[in-house]
mmCIF file of C-alpha atoms and ligand atoms in Angstrom:
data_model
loop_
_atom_site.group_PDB
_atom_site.id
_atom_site.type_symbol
_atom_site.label_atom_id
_atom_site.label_comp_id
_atom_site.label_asym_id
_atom_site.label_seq_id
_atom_site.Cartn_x
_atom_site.Cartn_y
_atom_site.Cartn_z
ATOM 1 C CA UNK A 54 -51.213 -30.703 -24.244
ATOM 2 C CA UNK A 55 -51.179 -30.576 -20.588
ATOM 3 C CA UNK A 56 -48.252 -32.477 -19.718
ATOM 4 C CA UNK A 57 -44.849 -32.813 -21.870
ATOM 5 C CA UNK A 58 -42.207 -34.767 -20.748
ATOM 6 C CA UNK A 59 -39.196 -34.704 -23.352
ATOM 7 C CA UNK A 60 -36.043 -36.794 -23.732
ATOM 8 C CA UNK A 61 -35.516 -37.077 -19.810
ATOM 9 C CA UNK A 62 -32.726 -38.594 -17.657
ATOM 10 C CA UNK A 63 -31.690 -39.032 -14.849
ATOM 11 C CA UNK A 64 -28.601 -40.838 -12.925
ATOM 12 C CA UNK A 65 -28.461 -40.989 -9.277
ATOM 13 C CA UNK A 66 -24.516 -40.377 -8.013
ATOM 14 C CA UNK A 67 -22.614 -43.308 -8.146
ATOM 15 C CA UNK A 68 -25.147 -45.520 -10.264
ATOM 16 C CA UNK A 69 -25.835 -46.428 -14.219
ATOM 17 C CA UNK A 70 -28.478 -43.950 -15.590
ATOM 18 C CA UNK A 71 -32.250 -44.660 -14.221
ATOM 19 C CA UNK A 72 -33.643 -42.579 -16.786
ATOM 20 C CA UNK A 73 -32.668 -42.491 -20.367
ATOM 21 C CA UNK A 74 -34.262 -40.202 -22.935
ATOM 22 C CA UNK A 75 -37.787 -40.813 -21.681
ATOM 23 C CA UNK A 76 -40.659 -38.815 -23.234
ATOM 24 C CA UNK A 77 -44.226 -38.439 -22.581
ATOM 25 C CA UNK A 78 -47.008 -36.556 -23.475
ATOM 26 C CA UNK A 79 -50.353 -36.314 -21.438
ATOM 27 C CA UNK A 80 -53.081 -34.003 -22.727
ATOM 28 C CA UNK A 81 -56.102 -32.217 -20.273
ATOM 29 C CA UNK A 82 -58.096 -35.240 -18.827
ATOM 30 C CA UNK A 83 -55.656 -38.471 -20.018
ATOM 31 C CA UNK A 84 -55.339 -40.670 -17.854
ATOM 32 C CA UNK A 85 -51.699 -42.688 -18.387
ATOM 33 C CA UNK A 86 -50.557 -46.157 -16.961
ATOM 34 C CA UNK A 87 -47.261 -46.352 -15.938
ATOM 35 C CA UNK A 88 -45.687 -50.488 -15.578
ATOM 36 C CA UNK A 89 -42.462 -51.560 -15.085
ATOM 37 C CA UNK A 90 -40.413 -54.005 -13.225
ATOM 38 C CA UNK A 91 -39.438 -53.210 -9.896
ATOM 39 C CA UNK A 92 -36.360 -50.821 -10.286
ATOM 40 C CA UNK A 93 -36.923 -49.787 -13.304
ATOM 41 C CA UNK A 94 -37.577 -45.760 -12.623
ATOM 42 C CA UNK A 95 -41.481 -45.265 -12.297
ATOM 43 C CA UNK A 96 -41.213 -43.756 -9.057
ATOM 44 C CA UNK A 97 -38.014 -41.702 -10.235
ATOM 45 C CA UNK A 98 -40.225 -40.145 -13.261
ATOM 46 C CA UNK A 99 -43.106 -39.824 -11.058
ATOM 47 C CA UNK A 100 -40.671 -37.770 -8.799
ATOM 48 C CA UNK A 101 -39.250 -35.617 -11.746
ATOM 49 C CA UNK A 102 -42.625 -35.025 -13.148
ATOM 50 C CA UNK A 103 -43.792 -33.382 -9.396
ATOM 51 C CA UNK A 104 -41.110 -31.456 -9.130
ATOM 52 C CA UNK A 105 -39.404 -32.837 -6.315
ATOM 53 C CA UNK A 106 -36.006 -34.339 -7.659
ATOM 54 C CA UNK A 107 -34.235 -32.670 -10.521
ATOM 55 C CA UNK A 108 -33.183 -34.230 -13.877
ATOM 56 C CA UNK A 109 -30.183 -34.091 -15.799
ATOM 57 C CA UNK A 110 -31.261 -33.679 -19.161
ATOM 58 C CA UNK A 111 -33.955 -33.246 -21.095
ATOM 59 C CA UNK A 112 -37.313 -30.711 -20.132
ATOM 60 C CA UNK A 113 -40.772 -30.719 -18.457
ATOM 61 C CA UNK A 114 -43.501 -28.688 -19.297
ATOM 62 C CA UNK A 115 -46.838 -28.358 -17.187
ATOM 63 C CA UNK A 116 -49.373 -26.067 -18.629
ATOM 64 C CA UNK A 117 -47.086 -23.494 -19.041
ATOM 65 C CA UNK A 118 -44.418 -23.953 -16.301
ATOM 66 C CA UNK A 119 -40.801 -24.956 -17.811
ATOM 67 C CA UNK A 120 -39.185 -27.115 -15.063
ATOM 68 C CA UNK A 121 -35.842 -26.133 -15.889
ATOM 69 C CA UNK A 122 -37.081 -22.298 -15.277
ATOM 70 C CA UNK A 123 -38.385 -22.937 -11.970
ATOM 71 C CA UNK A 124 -36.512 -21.521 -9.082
ATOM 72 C CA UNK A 125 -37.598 -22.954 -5.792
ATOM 73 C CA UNK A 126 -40.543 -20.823 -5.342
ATOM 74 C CA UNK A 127 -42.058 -21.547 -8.433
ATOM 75 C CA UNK A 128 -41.604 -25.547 -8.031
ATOM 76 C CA UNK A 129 -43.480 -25.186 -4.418
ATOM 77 C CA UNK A 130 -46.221 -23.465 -6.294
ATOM 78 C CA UNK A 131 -46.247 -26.103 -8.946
ATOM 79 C CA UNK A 132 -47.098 -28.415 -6.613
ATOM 80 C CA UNK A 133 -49.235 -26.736 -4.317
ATOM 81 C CA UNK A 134 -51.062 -25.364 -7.158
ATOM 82 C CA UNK A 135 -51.191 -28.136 -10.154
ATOM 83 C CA UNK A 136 -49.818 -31.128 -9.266
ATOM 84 C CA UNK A 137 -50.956 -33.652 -6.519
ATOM 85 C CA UNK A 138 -49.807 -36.875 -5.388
ATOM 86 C CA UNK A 139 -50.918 -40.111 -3.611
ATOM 87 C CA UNK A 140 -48.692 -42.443 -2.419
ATOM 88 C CA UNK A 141 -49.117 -46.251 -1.766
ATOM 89 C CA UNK A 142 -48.321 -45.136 2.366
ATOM 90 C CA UNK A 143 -51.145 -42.837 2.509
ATOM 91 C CA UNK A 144 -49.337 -40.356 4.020
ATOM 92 C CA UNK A 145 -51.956 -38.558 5.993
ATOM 93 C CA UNK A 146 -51.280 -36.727 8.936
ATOM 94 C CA UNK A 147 -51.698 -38.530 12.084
ATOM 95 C CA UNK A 148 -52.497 -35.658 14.052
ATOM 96 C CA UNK A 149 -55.276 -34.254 12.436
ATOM 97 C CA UNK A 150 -58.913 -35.407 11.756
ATOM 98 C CA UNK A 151 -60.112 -36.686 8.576
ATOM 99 C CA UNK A 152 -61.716 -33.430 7.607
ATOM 100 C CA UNK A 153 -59.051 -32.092 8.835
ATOM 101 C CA UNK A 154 -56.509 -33.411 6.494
ATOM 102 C CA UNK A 155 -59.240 -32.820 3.964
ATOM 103 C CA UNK A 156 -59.345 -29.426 3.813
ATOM 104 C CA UNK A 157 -55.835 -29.036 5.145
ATOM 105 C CA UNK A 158 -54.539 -28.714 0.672
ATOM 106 C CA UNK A 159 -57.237 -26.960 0.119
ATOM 107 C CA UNK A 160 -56.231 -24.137 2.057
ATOM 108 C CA UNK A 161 -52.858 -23.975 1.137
ATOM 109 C CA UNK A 162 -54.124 -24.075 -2.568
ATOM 110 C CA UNK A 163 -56.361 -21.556 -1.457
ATOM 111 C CA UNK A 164 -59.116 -21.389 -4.303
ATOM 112 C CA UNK A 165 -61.863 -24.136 -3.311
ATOM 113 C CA UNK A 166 -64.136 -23.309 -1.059
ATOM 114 C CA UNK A 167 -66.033 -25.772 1.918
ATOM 115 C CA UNK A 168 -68.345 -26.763 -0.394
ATOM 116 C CA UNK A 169 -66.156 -28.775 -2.831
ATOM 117 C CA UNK A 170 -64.477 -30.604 0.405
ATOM 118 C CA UNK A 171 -68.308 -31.298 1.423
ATOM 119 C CA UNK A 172 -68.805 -32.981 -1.944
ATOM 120 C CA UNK A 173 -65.775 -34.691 -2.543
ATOM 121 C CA UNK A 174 -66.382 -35.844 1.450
ATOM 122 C CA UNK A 175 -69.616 -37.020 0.493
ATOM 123 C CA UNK A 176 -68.197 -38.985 -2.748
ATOM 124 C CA UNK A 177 -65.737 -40.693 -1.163
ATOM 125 C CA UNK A 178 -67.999 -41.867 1.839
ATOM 126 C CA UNK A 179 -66.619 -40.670 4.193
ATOM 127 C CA UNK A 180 -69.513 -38.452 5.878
ATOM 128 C CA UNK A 181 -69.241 -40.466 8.748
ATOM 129 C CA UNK A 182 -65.719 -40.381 9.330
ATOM 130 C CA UNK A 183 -64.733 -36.734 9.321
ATOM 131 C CA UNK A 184 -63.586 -36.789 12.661
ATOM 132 C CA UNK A 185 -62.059 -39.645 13.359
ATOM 133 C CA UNK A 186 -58.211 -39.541 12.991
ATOM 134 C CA UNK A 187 -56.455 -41.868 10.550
ATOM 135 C CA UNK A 188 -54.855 -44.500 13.089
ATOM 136 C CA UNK A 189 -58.313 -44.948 13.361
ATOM 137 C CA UNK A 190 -59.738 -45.997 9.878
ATOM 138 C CA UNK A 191 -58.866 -48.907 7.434
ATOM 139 C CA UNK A 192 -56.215 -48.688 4.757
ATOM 140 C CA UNK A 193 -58.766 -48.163 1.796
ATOM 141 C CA UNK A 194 -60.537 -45.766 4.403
ATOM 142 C CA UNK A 195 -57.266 -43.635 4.446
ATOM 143 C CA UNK A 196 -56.675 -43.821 1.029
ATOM 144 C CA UNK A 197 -60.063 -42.726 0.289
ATOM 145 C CA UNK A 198 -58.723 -39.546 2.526
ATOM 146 C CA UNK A 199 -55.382 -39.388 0.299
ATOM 147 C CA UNK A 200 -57.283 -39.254 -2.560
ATOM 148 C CA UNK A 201 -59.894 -36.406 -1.390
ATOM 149 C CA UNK A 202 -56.729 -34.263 -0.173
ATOM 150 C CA UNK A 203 -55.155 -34.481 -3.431
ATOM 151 C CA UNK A 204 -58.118 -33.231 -5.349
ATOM 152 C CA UNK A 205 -59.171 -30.869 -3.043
ATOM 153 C CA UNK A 206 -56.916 -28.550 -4.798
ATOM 154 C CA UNK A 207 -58.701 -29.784 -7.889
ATOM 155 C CA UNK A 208 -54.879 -29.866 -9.709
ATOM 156 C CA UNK A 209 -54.173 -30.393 -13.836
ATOM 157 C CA UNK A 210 -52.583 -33.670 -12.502
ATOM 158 C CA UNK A 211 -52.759 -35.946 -10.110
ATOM 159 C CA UNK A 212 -49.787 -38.657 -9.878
ATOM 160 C CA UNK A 213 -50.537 -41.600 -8.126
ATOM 161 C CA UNK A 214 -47.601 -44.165 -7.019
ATOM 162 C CA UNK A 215 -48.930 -47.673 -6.253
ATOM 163 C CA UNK A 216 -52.396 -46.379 -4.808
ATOM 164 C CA UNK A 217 -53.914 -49.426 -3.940
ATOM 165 C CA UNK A 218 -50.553 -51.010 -3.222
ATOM 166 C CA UNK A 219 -51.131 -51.578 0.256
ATOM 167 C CA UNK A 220 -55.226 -52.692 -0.073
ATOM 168 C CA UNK A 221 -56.715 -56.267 -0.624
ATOM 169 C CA UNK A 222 -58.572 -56.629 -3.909
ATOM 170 C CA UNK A 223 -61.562 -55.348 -2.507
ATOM 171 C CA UNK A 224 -60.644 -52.082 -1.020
ATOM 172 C CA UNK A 225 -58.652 -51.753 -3.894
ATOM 173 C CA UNK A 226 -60.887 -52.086 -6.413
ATOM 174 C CA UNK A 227 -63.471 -49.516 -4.805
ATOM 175 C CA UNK A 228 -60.726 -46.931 -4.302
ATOM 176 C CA UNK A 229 -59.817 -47.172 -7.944
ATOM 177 C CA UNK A 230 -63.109 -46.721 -8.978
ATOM 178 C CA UNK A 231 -63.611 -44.017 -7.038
ATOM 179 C CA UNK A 232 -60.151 -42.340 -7.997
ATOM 180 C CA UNK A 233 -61.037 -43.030 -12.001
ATOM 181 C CA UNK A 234 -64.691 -41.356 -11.453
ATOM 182 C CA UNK A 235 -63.337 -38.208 -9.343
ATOM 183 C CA UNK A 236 -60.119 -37.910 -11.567
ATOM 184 C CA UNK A 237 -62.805 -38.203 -14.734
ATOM 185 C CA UNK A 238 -65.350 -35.421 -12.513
ATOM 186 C CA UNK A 239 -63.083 -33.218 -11.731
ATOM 187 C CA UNK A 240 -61.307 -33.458 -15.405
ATOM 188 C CA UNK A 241 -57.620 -33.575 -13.703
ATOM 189 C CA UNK A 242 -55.233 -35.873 -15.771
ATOM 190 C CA UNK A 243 -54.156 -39.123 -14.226
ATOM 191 C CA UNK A 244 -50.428 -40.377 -14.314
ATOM 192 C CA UNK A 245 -50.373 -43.960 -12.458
ATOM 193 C CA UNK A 246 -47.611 -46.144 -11.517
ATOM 194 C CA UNK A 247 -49.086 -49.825 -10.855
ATOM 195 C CA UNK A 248 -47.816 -53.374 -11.166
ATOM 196 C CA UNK A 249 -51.204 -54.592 -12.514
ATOM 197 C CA UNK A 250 -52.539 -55.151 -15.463
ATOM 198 C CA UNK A 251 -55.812 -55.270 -14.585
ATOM 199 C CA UNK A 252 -55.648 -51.436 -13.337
ATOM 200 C CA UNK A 253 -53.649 -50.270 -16.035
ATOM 201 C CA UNK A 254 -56.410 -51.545 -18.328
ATOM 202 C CA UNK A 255 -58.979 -49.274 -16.673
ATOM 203 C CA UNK A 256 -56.794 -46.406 -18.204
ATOM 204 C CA UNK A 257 -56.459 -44.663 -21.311
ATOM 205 C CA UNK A 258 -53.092 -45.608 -22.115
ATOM 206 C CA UNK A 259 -50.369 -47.294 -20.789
ATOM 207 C CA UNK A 260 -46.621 -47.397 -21.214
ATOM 208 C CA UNK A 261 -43.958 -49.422 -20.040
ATOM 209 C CA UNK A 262 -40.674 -48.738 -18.509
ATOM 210 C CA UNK A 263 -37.283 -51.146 -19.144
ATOM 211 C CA UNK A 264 -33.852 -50.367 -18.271
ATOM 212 C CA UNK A 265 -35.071 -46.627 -18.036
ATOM 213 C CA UNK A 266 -36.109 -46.552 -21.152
ATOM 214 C CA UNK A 267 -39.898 -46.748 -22.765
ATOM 215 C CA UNK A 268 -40.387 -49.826 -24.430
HETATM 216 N N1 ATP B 333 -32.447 -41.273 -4.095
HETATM 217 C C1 ATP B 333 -31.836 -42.265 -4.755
HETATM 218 N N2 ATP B 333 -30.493 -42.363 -4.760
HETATM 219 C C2 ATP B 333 -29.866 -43.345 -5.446
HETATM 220 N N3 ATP B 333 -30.501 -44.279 -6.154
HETATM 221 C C3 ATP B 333 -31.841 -44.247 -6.189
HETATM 222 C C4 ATP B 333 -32.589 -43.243 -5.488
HETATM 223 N N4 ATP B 333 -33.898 -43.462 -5.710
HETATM 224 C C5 ATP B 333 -33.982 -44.546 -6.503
HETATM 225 N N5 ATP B 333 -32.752 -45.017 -6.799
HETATM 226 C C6 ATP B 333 -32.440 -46.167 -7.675
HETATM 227 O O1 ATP B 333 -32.982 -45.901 -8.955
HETATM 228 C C7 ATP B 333 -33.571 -47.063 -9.525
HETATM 229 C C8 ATP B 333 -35.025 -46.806 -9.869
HETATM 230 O O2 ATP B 333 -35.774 -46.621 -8.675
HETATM 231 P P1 ATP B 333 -37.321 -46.288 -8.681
HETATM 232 O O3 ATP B 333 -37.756 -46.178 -7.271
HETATM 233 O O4 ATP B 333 -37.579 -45.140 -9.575
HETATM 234 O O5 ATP B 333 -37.911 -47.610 -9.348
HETATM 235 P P2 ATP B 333 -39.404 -48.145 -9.428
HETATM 236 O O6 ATP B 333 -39.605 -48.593 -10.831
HETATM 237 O O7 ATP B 333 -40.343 -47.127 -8.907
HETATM 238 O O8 ATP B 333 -39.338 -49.396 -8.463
HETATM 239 P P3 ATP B 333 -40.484 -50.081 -7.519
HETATM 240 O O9 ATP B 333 -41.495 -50.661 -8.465
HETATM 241 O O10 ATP B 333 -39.722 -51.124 -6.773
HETATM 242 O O11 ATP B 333 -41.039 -49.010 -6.645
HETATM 243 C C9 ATP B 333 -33.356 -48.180 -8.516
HETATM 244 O O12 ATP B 333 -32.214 -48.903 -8.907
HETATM 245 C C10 ATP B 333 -33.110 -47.450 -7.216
HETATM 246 O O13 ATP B 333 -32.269 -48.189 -6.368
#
């Protein structure tokens, strides 16, 4: 098992619990669909699960990082080294060029050579693009980026919140095709918030978040 997330929750001061004794399990490769109604604590796992909010009870285990072990060190390592994330605002940064914010993760996760970023550049299509900066491409264009920086550090697990939010139904179908085949190629698991059902289909399972609890 790659992923373990067990009997989690989580209350925000001054609110009713988000999260309430929420557990998940994700092995090498899975890909997971995660639905719910608006407010119901997707992003808030997603969150807990890359190690940048903290929960109140429960445990998560990544390969073989305890969460509740980590000091601050090891949590920036977590996710520089194993976990990545795309967001539905793609998040890139404005100031450098495409390949530039390509390779940008790579470095800091500091094991994949020009090579992959050429390939994964050349998968996502966007050979002709690298220098352009990302005020100047389309929203699936930048998302295509997002996604390449993400698995340029090739992580365990790449969590994706609303990726094609912000895309028509064309972009956003090629981007999630492209996202499945990379996240399938480069044998990272997949753990996807998304409001539709016609995405979380595409996955190999789904589950369903109500009043912070599975259902
Ligand atoms: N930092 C925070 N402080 C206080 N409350 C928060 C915080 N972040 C989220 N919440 C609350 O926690 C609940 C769950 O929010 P969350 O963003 O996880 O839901 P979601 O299912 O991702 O929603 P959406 O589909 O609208 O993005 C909401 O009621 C929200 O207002």
């Amino acid at each position: 098992m790659l992923l373990s997330v067990d009997r989690i929750s989580k209350t925000y001061p001054g609110s009713r619990p988000v999260l309430q004794n929420v557990s998940i399990t994700l092995g090498q490769g899975d890909t997971l669909a995660l639905t719910g109604e608006s407010g119901s604590g997707k992003s808030t796992l997603l969150n807990l699960v890359a190690a940048l909010d903290e929960f109140d009870e429960g445990e998560i285990t990544l390969g073989t990082k305890t969460y509740s072990m980590l000091n601050d060190a090891g949590r920036a390592e977590l996710r520089r080294k194993q976990v990545a994330l795309v967001f539905q605002q793609f998040n890139l940064i404005p100031s450098l060029t495409v390949k530039q914010n390509l390779s940008f993760h790579a470095r800091l996760g500091n094991k994949n050579g020009p090579e992959w970023i050429a390939h994964l550049t050349e998968r996502l299509g966007l050979e002709a693009l690298v220098s352009r900066y990302p005020e100047q491409l389309s929203g699936g264009q930048q998302q295509r980026v997002a996604i390449g920086r993400a698995l340029a550090l090739k992580p365990a697990l790449l969590l994706a919140d609303e990726p094609t939010g912000n895309l028509d139904d064309t972009a956003s179908n090629a981007v999630m095709t492209l996202m499945l085949d990379l996240v399938r190629e480069t044998g990272a698991a997949l753990l996807l918030v998304t409001h539709s059902n016609a995405i979380a289909a595409q996955l190999d399972h789904r589950i369903h978040l109500a009043g912070g609890r599975i259902t």
